[in-house]
Each structure stands twice: as C-alpha cells, then as structure tokens.
XYZ file of C-alpha atoms in Angstrom:
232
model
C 13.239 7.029 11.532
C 11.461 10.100 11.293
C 7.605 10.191 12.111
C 5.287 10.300 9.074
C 2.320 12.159 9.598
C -0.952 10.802 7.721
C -4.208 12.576 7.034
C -6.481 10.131 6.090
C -9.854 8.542 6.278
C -10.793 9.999 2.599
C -11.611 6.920 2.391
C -10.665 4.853 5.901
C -10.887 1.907 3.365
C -7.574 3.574 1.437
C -6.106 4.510 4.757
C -5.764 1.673 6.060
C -3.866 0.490 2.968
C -1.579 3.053 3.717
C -0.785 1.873 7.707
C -0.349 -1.514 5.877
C 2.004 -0.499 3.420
C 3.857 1.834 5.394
C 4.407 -0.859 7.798
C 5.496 -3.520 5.331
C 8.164 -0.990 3.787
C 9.510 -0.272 7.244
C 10.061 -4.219 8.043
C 11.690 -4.931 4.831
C 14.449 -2.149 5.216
C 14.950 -2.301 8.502
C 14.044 -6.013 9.428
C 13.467 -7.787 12.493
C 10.349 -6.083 14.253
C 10.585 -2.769 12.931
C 7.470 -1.030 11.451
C 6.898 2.816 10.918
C 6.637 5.788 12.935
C 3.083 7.650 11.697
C 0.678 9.334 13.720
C -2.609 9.335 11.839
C -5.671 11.907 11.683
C -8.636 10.479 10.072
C -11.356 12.725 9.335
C -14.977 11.851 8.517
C -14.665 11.379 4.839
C -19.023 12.077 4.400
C -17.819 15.959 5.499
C -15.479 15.795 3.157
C -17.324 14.457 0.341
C -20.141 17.180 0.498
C -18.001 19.877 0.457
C -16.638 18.433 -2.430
C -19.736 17.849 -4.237
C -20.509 21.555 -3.263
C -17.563 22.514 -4.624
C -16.415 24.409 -1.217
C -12.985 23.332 -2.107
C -11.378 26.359 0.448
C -13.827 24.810 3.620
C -12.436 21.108 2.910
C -8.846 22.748 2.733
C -9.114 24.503 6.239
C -10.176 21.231 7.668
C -6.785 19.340 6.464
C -4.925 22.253 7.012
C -6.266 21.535 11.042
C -5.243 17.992 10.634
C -1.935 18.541 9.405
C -1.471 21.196 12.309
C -2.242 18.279 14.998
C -0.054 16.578 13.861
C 2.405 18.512 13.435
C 1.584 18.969 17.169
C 1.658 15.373 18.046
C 5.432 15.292 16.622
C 5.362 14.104 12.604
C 8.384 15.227 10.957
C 6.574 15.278 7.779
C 3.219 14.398 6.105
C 0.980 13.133 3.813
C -2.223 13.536 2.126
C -4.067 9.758 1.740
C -5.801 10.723 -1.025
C -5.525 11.602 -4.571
C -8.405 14.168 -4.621
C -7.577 16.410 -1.723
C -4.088 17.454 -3.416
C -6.209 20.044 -4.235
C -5.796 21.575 -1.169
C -1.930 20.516 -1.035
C -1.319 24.540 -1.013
C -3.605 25.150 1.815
C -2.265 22.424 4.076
C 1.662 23.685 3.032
C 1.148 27.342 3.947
C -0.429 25.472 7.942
C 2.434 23.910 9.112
C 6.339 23.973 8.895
C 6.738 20.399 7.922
C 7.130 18.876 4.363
C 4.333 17.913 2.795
C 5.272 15.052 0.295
C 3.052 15.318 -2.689
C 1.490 12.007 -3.516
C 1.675 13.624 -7.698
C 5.111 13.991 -7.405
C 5.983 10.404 -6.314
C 3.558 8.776 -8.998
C 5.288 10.903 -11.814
C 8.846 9.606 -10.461
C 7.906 6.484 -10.991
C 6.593 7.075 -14.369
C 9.504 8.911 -15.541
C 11.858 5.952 -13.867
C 9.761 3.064 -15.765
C 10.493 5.454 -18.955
C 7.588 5.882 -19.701
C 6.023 9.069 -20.928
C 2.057 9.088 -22.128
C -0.279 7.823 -19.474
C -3.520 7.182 -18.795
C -5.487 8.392 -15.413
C -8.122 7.052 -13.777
C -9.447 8.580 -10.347
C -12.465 10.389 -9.235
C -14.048 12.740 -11.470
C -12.239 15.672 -9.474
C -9.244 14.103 -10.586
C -9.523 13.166 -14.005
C -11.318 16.389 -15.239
C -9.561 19.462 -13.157
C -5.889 20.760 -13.438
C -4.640 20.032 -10.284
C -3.463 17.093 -10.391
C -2.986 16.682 -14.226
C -1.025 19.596 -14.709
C 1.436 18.631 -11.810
C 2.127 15.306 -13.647
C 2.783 17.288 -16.557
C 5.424 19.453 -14.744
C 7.294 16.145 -14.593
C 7.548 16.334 -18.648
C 4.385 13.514 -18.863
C 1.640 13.534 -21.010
C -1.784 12.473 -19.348
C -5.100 11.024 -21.214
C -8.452 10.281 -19.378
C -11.009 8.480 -20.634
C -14.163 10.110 -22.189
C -17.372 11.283 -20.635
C -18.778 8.112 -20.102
C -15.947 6.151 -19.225
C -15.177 9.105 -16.468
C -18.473 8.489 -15.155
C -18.179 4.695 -14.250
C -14.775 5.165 -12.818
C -16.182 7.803 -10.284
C -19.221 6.191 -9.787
C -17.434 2.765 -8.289
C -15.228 4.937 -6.614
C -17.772 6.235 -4.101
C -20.334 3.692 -4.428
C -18.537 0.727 -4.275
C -14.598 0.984 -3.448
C -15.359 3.706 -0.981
C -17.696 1.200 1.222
C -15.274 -1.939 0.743
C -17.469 -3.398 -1.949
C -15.161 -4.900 -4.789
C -16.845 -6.408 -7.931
C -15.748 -8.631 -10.192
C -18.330 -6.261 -12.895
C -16.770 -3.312 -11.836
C -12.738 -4.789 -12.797
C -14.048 -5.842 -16.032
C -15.745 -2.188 -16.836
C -12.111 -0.511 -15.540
C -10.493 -3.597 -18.008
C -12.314 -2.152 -20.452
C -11.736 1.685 -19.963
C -8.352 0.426 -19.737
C -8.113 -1.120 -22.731
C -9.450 1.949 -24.199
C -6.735 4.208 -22.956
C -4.343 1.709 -23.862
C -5.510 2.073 -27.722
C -5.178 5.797 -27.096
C -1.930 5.793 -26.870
C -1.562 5.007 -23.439
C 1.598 3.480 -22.685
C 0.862 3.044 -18.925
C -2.141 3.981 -16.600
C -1.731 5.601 -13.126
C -4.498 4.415 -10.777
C -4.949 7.864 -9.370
C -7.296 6.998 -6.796
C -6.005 5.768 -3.632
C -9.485 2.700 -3.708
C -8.582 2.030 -6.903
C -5.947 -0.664 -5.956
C -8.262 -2.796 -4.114
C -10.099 -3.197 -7.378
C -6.827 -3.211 -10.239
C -3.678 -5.168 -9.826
C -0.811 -5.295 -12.666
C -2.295 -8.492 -13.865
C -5.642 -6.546 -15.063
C -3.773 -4.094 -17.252
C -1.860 -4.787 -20.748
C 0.406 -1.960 -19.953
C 2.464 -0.974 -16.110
C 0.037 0.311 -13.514
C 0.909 2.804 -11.088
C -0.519 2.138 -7.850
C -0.309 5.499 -6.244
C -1.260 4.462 -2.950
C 1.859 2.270 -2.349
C 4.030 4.804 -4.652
C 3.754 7.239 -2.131
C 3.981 4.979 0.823
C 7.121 3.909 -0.630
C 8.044 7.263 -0.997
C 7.644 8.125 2.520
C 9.679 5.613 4.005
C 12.249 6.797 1.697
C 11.935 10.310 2.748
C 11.586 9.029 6.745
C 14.216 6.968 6.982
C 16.883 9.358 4.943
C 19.621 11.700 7.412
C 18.682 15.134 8.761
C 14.848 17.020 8.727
C-alpha cells in the first residue's frame, strides 16, 4: 500500500474523520489488522482561517504548499487536501512537490456522475459555494451545480465555523440545513454534495429527500483506491 499523505487540521474536527475513514477502508479491503499508511500534517486551522477572511489566498497556499513538501519528505506517495475550501490552492500545492495530488472535486463529481445524476446542489463554506474554484471543476465533469441564496449561504457558513468547526452539532442547525435542503431540492436539485468536509457530522442520507455526497469519505474512499492500486 502506498503512503497517503494528509494535510489537514482545516478543521482537526474533519481530520480526524479522515484518519477514521481511511482506516476503516483499509480494514475492509485488506482485512485482518490492516489499516492505512498516511503521514499527516495538521496545521493551525485559526492561521488559516484569517488569511482566508483576508482574502490572502497566495499566503494560505505557500503554507500547504510547505506541508505537502514535508511530507513528501517524510515518504507519502501521494496526497490530499482535508478540506473542501483550500482546493483553492490545489495549483499551488501541485507545482511544490512531485507527488499526485488527488483532488477531493474530482472524486465527489465521480460519484455524482456514477449515481447518474447530473444537477446538484452544494453546500460548503461561503468560499465554496460563491467562488469558481470549486464549482467550475464540478462542472468540468459535465454537472450542473445550484447553491442556495444569500441567506441560506449565510447559515450554512455560519454553522460551519461556529459550530461544526468547534465539535458543536445541533439538532437546530440539521433542521435549518433540512430546510435549505429542501429548498435546493425544489430547485431542481436532484442530489446535494455536502461540500464541506464538517458538514457530515451534522447531515447523514437519512436528512436529505435526495442522495448526499459526503465528500469527506468520497475522497477517503478514493484514496485507498488510488493507494492500494499497482505502480506510483
């Protein structure tokens, strides 16, 4: 098995999600006592978050590009970004190391297109939902992606940092998503990507009328995938 690289602690609270799921795919290919090669570099996600805020989108990108150099150092094969959001440095962190980057987009939209699905809804942080990064990406993979309006976009930021971000899951804060949901859904939606890596501690499949696509395990699913297949 090849050794997955994470950068992570955007938040630690989505991270650790990851070294869960990573682990769990690992034992249920392999079996027996087999869990995942990863070497992890978790930054301190208040850093992060003020450059974002600031909008110094290059200065966040030079400190994952350092990340991903470690661990390239430290020996991972390949790596990934544990957060929605910071795809938006996915060029800057590419052009730092000679490893594959495995873009967390490009797994969500293969699941997508493999559920047959076409028109989807996104939720995520604001960054997310309202730039071109990470919309236009999914759209390379022939999808069409709605958001929810001003308002709605608001709320689903707001419990992103205030509340999912911290560990804090409300049962208030489901039913507002049910409900931006369900608006989405009466767009036209025909499935809604949870395009925030927190977003699955607060939305399951049973809290949506149409497939979810929980991008967090999507990708960690992808990774094992890519880790476990022959040659670099």
């Amino acid at each position: 098995m090849k050794t997955i690289g994470l950068i992570g602690g955007m938040s630690w609270e989505s991270t650790a999600e990851y070294y869960r799921l990573l682990n769990e795919q690992a034992r249920e290919r392999l079996g027996g006592l087999h869990s995942a090669k990863c070497v992890l570099y978790s930054v301190d996600f208040a850093e992060i978050e003020r450059l974002q805020v600031a909008g110094r989108w290059d200065e966040a990108g030079k400190v994952l590009a350092d990340a991903a150099r470690s661990l390239q150092a430290a020996g991972a094969d390949l790596l990934l970004i544990c957060t929605n959001t910071m795809h938006k440095v996915a060029d800057q962190v590419v052009a730092a190391v000679d490893i594959p980057l495995l873009h967390l987009a490009d797994a969500t939209a293969a699941a997508v297109r493999t559920a047959g699905l076409r028109r989807v809804g996104l939720l995520g942080t604001a960054f997310t939902m309202e730039q071109d990064f990470y919309r236009d990406r999914l759209a390379g993979h022939g999808l069409e992606i709605l958001v929810p309006d001003a308002d709605d976009r608001a709320v689903v930021h707001q419990v992103i940092y205030e509340e999912l971000c911290l560990g804090i899951v409300r049962e208030e804060s489901r039913a507002a998503y049910g409900e931006v949901i369900s608006r989405l859904v009466a767009s036209g939606s025909e499935g809604i990507i949870l395009g925030c890596t927190e977003i699955e501690l607060l939305i399951g499949p049973e809290h949506s009328p149409v497939p979810v696509f929980a991008t967090t395990r999507l990708h960690a699913e992808a990774a094992v995938t890519a880790a476990l297949a022959p040659g670099r």
